[in-house]
Coordinates of C-alpha atoms and ligand atoms in Angstrom, one line a residue:
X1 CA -76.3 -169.1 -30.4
X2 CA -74.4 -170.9 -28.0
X3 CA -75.2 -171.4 -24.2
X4 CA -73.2 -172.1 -20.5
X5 CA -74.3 -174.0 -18.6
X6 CA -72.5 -174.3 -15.2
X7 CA -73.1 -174.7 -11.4
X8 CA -73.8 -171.3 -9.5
X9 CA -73.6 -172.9 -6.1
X10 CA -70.9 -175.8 -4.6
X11 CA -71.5 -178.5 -7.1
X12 CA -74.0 -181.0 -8.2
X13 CA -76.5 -178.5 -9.0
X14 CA -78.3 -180.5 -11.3
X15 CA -76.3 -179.7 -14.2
X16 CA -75.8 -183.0 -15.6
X17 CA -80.4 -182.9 -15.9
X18 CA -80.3 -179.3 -17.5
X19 CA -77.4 -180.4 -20.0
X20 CA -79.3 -183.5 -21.0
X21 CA -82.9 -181.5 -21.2
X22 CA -81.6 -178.5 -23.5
X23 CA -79.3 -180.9 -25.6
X24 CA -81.6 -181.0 -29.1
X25 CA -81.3 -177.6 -29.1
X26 CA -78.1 -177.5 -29.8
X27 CA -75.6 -179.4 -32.3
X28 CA -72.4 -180.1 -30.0
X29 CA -72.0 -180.4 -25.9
X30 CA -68.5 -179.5 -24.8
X31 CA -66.8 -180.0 -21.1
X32 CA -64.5 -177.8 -20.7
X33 CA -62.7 -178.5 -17.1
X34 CA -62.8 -180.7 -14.2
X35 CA -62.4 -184.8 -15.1
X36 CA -64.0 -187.4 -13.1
X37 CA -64.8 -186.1 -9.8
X38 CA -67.9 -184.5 -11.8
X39 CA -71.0 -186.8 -11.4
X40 CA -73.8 -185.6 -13.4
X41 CA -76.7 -187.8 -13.3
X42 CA -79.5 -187.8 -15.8
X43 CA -82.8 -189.8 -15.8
X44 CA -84.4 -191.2 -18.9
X45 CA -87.3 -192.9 -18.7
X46 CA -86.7 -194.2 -15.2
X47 CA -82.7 -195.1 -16.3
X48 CA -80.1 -193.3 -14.1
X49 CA -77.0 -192.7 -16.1
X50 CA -73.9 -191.1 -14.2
X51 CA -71.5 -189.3 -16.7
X52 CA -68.4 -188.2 -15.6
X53 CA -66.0 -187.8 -18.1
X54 CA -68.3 -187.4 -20.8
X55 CA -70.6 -184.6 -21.3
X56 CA -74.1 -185.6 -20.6
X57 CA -75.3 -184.7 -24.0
X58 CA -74.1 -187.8 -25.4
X59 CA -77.4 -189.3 -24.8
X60 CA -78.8 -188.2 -27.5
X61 CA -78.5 -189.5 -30.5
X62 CA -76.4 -187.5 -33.1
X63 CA -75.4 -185.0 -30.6
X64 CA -71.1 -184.3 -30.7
X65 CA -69.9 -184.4 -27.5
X66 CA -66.2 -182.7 -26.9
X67 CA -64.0 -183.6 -24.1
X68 CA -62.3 -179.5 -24.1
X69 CA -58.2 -179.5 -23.4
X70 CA -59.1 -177.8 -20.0
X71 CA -60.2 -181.2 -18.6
X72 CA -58.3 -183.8 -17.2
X73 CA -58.5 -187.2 -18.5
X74 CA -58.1 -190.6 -16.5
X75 CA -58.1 -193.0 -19.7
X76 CA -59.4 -195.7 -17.2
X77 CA -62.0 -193.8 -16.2
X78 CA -63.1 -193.1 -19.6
X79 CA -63.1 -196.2 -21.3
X80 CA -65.0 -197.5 -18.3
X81 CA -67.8 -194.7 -18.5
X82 CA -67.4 -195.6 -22.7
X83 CA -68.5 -199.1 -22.2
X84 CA -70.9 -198.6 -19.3
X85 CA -72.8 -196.1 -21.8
X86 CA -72.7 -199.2 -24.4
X87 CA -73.9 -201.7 -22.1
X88 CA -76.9 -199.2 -21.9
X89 CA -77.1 -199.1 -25.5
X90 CA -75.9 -195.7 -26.2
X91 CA -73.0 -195.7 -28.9
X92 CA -70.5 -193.3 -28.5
X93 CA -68.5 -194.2 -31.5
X94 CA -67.2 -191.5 -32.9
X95 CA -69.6 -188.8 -31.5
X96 CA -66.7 -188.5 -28.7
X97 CA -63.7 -186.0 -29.5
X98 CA -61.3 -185.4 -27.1
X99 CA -58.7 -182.9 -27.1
X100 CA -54.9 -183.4 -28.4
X101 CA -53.9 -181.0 -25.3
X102 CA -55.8 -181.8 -22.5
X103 CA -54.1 -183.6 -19.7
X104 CA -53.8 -187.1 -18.4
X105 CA -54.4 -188.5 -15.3
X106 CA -52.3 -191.3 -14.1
X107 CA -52.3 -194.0 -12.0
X108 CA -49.6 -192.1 -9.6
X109 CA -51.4 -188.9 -9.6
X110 CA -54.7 -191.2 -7.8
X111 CA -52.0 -192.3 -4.7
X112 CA -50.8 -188.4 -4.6
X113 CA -54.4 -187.2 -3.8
X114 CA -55.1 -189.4 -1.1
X115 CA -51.4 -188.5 0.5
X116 CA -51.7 -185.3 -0.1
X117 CA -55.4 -185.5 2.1
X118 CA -53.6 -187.6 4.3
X119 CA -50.9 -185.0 5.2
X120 CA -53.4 -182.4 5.2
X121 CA -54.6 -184.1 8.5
X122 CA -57.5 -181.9 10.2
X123 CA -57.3 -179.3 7.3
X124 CA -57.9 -181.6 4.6
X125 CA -60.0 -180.7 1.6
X126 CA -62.2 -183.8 1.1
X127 CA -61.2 -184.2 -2.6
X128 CA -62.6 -187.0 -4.2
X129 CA -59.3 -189.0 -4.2
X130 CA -59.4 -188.8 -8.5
X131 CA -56.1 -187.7 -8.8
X132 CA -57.7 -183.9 -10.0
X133 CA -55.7 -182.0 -7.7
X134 CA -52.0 -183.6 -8.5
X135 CA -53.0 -183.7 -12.2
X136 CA -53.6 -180.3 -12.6
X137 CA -50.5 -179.9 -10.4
X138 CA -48.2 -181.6 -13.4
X139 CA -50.3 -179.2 -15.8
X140 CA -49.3 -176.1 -14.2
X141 CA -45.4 -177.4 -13.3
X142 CA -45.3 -177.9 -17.1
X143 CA -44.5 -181.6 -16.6
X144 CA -47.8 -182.9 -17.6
X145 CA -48.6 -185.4 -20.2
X146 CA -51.1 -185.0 -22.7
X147 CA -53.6 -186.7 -24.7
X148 CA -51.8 -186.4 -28.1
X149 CA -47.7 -187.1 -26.0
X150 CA -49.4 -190.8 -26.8
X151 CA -48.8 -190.3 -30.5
X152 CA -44.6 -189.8 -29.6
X153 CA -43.6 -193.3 -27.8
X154 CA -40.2 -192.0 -27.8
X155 CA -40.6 -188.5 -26.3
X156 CA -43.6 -190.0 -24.1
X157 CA -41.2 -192.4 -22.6
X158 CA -38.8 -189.6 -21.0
X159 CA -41.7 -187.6 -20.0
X160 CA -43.0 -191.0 -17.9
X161 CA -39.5 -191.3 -16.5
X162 CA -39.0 -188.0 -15.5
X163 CA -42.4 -188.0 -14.1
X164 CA -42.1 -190.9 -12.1
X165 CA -38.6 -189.8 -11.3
X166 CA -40.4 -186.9 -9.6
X167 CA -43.1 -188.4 -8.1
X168 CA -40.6 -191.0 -6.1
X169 CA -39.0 -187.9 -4.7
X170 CA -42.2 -186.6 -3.4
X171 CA -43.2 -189.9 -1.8
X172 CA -40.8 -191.2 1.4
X173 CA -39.3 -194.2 0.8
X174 CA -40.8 -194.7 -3.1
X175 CA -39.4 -196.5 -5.7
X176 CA -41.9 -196.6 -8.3
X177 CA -40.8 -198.4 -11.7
X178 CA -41.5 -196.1 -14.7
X179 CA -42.0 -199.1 -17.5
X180 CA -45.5 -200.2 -16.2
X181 CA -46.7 -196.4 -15.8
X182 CA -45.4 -196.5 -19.7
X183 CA -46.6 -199.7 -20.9
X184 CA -49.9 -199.0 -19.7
X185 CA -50.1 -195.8 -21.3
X186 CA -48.9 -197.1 -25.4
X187 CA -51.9 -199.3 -24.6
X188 CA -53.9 -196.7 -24.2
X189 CA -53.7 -195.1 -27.0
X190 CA -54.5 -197.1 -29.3
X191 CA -58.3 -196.9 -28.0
X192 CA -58.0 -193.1 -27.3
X193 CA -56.4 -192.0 -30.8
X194 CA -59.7 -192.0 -32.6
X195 CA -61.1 -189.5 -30.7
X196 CA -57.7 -187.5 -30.7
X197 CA -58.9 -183.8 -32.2
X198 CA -57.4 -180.7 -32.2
X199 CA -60.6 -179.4 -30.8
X200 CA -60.4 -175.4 -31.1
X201 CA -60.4 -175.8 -34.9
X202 CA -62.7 -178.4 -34.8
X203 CA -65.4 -176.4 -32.6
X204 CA -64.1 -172.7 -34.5
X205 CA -65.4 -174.2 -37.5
X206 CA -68.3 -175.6 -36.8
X207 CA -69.6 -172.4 -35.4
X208 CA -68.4 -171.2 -38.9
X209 CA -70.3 -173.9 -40.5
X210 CA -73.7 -172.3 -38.4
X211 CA -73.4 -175.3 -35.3
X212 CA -74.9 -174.6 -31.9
X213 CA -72.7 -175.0 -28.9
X214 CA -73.9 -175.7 -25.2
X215 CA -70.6 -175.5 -22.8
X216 CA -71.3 -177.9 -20.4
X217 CA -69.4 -176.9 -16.4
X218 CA -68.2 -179.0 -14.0
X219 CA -68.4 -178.5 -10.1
X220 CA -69.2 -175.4 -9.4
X221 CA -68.4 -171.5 -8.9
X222 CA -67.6 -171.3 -5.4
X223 CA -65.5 -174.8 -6.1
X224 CA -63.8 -172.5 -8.6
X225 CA -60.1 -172.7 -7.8
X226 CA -59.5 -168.7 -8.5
X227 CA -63.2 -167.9 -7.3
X228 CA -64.3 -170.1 -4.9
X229 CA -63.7 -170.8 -1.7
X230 CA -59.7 -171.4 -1.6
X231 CA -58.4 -173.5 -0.5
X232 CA -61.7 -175.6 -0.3
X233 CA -61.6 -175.9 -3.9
X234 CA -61.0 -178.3 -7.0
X235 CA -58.3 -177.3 -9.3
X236 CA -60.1 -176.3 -12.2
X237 CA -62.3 -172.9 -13.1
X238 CA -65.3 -174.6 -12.8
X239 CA -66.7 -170.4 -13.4
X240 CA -66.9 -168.7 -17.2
X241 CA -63.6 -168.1 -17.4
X242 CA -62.5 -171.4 -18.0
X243 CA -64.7 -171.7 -20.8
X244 CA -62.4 -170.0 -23.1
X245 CA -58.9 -171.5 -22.2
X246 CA -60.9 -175.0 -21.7
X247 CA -61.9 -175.2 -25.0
X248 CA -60.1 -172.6 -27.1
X249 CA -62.5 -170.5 -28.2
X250 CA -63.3 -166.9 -28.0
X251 CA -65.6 -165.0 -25.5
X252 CA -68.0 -163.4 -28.0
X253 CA -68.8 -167.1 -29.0
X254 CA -70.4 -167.4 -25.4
X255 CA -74.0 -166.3 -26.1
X256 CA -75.7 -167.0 -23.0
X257 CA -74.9 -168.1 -19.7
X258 CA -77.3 -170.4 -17.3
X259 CA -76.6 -170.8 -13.8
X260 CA -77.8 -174.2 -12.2
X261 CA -79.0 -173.5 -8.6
X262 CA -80.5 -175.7 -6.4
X263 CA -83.7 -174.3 -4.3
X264 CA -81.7 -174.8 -1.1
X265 CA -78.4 -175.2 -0.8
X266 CA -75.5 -178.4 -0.8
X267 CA -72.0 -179.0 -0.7
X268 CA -69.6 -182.1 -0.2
X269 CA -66.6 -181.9 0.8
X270 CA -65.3 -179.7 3.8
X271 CA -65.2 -176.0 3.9
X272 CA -67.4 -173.1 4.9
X273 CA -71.1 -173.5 4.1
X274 CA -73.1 -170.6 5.8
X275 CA -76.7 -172.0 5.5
X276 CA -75.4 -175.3 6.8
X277 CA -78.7 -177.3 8.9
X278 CA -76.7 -179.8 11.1
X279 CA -80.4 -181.4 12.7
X280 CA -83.1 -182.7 11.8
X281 CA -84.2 -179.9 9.0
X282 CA -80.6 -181.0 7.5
X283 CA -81.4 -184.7 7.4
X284 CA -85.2 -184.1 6.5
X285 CA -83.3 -182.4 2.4
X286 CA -80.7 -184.6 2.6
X287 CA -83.5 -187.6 3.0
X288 CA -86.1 -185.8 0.4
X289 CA -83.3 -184.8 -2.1
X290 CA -81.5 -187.8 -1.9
X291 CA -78.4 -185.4 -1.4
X292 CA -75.6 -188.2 -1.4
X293 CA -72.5 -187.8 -3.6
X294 CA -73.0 -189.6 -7.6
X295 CA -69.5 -190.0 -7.3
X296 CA -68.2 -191.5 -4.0
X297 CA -71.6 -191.8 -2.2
X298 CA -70.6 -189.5 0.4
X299 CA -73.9 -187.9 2.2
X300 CA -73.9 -184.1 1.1
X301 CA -74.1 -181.3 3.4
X302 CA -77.5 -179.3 3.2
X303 CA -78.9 -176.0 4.2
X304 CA -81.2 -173.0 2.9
X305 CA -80.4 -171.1 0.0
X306 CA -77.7 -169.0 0.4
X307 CA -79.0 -165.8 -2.0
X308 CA -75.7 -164.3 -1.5
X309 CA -73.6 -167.5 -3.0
X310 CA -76.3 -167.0 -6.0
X311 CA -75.8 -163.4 -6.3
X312 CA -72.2 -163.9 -6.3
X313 CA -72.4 -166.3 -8.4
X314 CA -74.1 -163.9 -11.0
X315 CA -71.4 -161.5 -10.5
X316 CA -68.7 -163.9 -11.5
X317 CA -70.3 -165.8 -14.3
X318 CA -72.2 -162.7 -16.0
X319 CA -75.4 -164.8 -15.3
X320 CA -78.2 -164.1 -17.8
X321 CA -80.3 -166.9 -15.9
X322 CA -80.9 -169.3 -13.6
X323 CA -82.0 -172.7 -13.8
X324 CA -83.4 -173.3 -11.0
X325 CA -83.6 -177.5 -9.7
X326 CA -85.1 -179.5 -7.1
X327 CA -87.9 -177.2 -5.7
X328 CA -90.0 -180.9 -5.4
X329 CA -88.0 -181.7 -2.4
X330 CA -88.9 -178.0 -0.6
X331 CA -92.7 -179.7 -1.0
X332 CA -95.0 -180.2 2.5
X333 CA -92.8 -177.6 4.2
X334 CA -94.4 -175.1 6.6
X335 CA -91.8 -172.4 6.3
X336 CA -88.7 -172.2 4.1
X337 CA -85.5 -169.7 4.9
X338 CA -83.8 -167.6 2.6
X339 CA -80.4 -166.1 3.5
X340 CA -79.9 -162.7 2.5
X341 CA -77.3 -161.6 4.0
X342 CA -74.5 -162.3 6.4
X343 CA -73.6 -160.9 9.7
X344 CA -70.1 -160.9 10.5
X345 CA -68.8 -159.8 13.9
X346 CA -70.9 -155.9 13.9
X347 CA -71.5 -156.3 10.1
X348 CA -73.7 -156.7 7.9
X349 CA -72.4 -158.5 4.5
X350 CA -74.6 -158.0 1.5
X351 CA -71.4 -159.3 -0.9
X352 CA -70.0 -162.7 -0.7
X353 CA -66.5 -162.3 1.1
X354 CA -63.3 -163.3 -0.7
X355 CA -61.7 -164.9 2.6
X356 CA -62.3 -168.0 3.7
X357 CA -62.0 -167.3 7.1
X358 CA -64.1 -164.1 7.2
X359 CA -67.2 -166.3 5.6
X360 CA -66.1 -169.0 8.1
X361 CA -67.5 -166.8 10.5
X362 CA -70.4 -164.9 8.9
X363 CA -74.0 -166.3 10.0
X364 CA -77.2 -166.1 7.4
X365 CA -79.4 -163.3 7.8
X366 CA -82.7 -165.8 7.0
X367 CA -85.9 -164.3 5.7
X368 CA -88.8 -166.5 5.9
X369 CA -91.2 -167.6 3.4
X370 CA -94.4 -169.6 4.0
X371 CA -94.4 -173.1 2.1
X372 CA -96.4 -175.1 -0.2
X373 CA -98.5 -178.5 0.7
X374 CA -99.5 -179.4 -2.6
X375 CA -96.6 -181.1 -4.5
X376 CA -95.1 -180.0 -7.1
X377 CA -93.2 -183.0 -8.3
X378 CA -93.8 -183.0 -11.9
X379 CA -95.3 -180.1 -12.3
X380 CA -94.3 -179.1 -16.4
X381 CA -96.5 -175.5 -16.2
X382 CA -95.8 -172.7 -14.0
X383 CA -98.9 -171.2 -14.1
X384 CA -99.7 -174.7 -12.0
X385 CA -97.5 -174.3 -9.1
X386 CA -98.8 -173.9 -5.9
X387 CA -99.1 -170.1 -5.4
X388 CA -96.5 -170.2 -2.4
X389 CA -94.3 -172.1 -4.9
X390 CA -94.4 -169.1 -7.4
X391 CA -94.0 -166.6 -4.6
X392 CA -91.0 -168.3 -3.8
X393 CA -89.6 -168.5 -7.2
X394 CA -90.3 -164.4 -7.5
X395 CA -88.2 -164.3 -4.5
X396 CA -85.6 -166.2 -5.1
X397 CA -85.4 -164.1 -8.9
X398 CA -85.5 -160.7 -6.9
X399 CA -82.6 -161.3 -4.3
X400 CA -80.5 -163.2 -6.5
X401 CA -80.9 -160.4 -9.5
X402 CA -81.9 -162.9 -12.2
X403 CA -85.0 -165.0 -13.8
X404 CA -85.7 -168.5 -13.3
X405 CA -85.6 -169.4 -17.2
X406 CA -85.7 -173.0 -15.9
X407 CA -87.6 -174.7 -12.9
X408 CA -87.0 -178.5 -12.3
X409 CA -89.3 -180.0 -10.1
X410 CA -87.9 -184.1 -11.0
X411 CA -85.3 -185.6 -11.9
X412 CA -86.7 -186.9 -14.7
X413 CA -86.6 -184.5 -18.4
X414 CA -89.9 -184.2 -18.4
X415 CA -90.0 -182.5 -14.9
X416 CA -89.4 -179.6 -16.2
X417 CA -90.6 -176.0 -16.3
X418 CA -88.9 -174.6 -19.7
X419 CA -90.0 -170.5 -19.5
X420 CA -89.7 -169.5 -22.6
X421 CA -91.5 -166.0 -21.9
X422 CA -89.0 -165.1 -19.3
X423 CA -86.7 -161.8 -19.9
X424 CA -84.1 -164.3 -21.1
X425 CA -84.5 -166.5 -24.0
X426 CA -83.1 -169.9 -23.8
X427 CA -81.6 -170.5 -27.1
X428 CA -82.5 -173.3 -30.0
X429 CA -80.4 -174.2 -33.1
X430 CA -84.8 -175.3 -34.1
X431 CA -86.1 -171.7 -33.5
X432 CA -84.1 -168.8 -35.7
X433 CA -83.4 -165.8 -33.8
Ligands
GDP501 P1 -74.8 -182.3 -11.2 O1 -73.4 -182.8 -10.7 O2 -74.9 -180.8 -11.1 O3 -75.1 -182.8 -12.5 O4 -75.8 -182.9 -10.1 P2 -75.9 -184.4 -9.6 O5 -76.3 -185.3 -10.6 O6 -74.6 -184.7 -8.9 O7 -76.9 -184.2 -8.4 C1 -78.2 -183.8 -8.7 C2 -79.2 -184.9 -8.2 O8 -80.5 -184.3 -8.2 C3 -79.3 -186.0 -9.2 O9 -79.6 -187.2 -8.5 C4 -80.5 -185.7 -10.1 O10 -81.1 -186.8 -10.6 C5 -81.4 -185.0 -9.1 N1 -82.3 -183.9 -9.6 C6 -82.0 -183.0 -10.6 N2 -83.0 -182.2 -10.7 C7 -84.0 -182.5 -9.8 C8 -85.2 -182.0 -9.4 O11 -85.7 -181.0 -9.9 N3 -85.9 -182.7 -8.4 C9 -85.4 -183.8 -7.8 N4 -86.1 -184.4 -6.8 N5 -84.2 -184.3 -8.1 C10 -83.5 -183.7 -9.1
IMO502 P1 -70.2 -182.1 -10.1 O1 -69.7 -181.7 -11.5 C1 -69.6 -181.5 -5.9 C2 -65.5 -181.2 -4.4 C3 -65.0 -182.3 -3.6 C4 -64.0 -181.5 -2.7 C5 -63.4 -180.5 -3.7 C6 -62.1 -180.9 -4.3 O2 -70.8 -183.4 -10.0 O3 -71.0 -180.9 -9.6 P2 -61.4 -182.7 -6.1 O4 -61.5 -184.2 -6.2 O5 -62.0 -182.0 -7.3 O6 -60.0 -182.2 -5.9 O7 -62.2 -182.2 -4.8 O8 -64.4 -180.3 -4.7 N1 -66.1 -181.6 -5.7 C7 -67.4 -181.6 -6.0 N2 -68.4 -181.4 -5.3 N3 -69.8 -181.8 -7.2 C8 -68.7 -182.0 -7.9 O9 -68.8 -182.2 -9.3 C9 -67.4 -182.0 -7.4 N4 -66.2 -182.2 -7.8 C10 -65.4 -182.0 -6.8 O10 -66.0 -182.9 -2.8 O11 -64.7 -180.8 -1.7
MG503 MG1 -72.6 -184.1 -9.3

């Protein structure tokens, strides 16, 4: 069976730890949006390794890892991330496949995100200045290049021309020469064309063949561009929708879907964030969780969890789980607040509002749970949480309307609480159903 695996909450989840953890038990890891404004960070053996681009299963050896057509591709950033890995020792070789139709990124798309902020002035969106936004922009004005336009020179050439006739008209006082943009790109391809797939047949027949799958999200739901909180958004669906068109595959092949949710709550970037703590109990999980962006360093915004994100978050995705990360850094707390609802103006919000400005201006109902002074850092067995801990978790199950299938309480693989005896069943390529 294959498995989801994607943020519930604003991003950086711990996704990148849960991919890497449940990656022997499955065959192939596939990204299927987003490009490289995902950081997904996974500890081995004290190592930290950053993937971006590439899906964090590619750590283990023999694992197939699948760059989906839905993701945007900066070459750059991808060969750097390539020979990082190798300076680590791990070989990508030809374990990397990348899709004949997913987009590029290019160098001008990089200078349109940061204008575009720029111009945005007060109201900007905080994007991570990759060039995600603008890329997808191309994609959608059917102007964008892809992976396998490298294979044409000829055709590629009045793509780039046209492109960067375009972008100098968007850009005051631009004259940006087309030839570099071009000659950057034929070399390029050389190093990108052995990874060149056409990855929906590819993936389509090794589920024929009896493979295991684990789709591997990027960002998160409520980053979702359709689902999230628009505009304050990427411009990808980060949610289970994109799984489909990302990768070119059908929804029954979708066995189970994991939501990543941190035990609080965090978010980078600007928009609404209910639970926001602005004082000292928002330093104090920014400090324990080390909550600063993997990709630009930025410090993240932090607050309690926000049940009603998760629930929503459910609703969207079809959640059969969560995997729930990071309840270490809730450790030595007196009490801990849940929000459960919203008030808005006179009302009372149990449902997570589709306007921005209307959740701009709810406030989190808190409930209020007693905390834990034992740590649980570490902790592999449930049954050897503190019991506060395991109160907690019920909780959080109960108002979010799922089980905990997963509880991470490191950052390393072996912090790990893998429930196997919960309502839903992780799945394992090792164990026949
Ligand atoms: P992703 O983008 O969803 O993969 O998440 P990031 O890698 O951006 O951020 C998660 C951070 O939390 C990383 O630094 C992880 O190493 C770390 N992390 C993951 N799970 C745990 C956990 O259970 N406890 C602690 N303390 N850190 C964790
Ligand atoms: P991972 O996969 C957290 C946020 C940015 C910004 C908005 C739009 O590591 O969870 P973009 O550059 O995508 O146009 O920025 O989305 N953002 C993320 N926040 N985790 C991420 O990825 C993110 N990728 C983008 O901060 O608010
Ligand atoms: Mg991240």
């Amino acid at each position: 069976m294959n498995l989801a695996v994607l943020g519930a909450q604003w991003g950086d989840e711990g996704k990148g730890k849960i991919v890497d953890l449940l990656t022997p038990r499955f065959d192939i890891v596939a990204r299927y949006q987003g490009g490289h404004n995902a950081g997904h960070t996974v500890f081995v053996n004290g190592t930290k390794f950053v993937l971006r681009l590439i899906p964090s299963g590619m750590l283990h050896p023999g694992i197939t890892c699948v760059i989906g057509n839905g993701v945007v591709v900066d070459p750059e950033a991808l060969f750097a991330e390539v020979d990082e890995l190798s300076r680590n020792g791990i070989d990508v070789g030809d374990r990397l496949v990348v899709s004949d139709k997913a987009h590029l990124i290019l160098p001008y798309h990089r200078d349109l995100d940061l204008l575009a902020e720029a111009r945005r002035g007060e109201r900007k969106i905080g994007t991570t200045s990759r060039g995600i936004g603008p890329a997808y922009e191309d994609k959608i004005a059917r102007r964008g290049i892809r992976v396998g336009d490298l294979a044409d020179p000829d055709a590629l050439e009045q793509n780039v021309r046209d492109n960067v006739l375009a972008r100098n008209r968007l850009v005051h006082d631009s004259t940006m020469d087309w030839k570099p943009v071009f000659d950057q790109l034929l070399a390029h391809a050389a190093r990108l064309q052995p990874w060149v797939r056409d990855i929906s047949l590819m993936l389509n027949d090794a589920m024929s063949d009896g493979r295991c799958i684990l789709f591997e999200g990027a960002q998160g739901t409520l980053l979702d561009i359709d689902h999230g909180t628009y505009p304050y958004v990427t411009s990808s669906n980060a949610s289970i929708g994109g799984v489909c068109t990302g990768l070119g595959i059908g929804p029954r092949a979708i066995g189970g879907v994991l939501g990543v949710a941190k035990a609080y709550t965090t978010r980078v970037g600007e928009g609404p964030l209910p639970t926001e703590l602005v004082g000292e109990m928002g330093n104090r999980l920014r400090d324990s969780g080390n909550e600063y962006g993997a990709v630009t360093g930025r410090p993240r915004r932090c607050g309690w969890y926000d049940a009603v994100a998760v629930r929503y978050g459910v609703r969207i995705n079809g959640l059969d789980a969560l995997a729930l990360t990071k309840l270490d850094v809730l450790d030595g707390l007196d009490r801990i607040d849940v929000c459960t609802s919203y008030r808005c103006g006179s009302r009372r919000l149990t449902e997570f509002p589709s306007d921005v400005g209307q959740l701009s201006s709810c406030e989190p109902i808190y409930e209020s749970l007693p905390g834990w002074s034992t740590p649980t850092r570490g902790i592999r067995r449930f049954s050897e949480l503190p019991e506060n801990a395991r109160r907690y978790i019920a909780r959080l199950e109960e108002i979010s309307g799922v089980p905990a299938a997963i509880v991470s309480t490191g950052s390393e693989r072996e912090h790990t609480i893998v429930r196997d005896d919960q309502r839903f069943q992780i799945p394992d390529r090792r164990v026949p159903a």
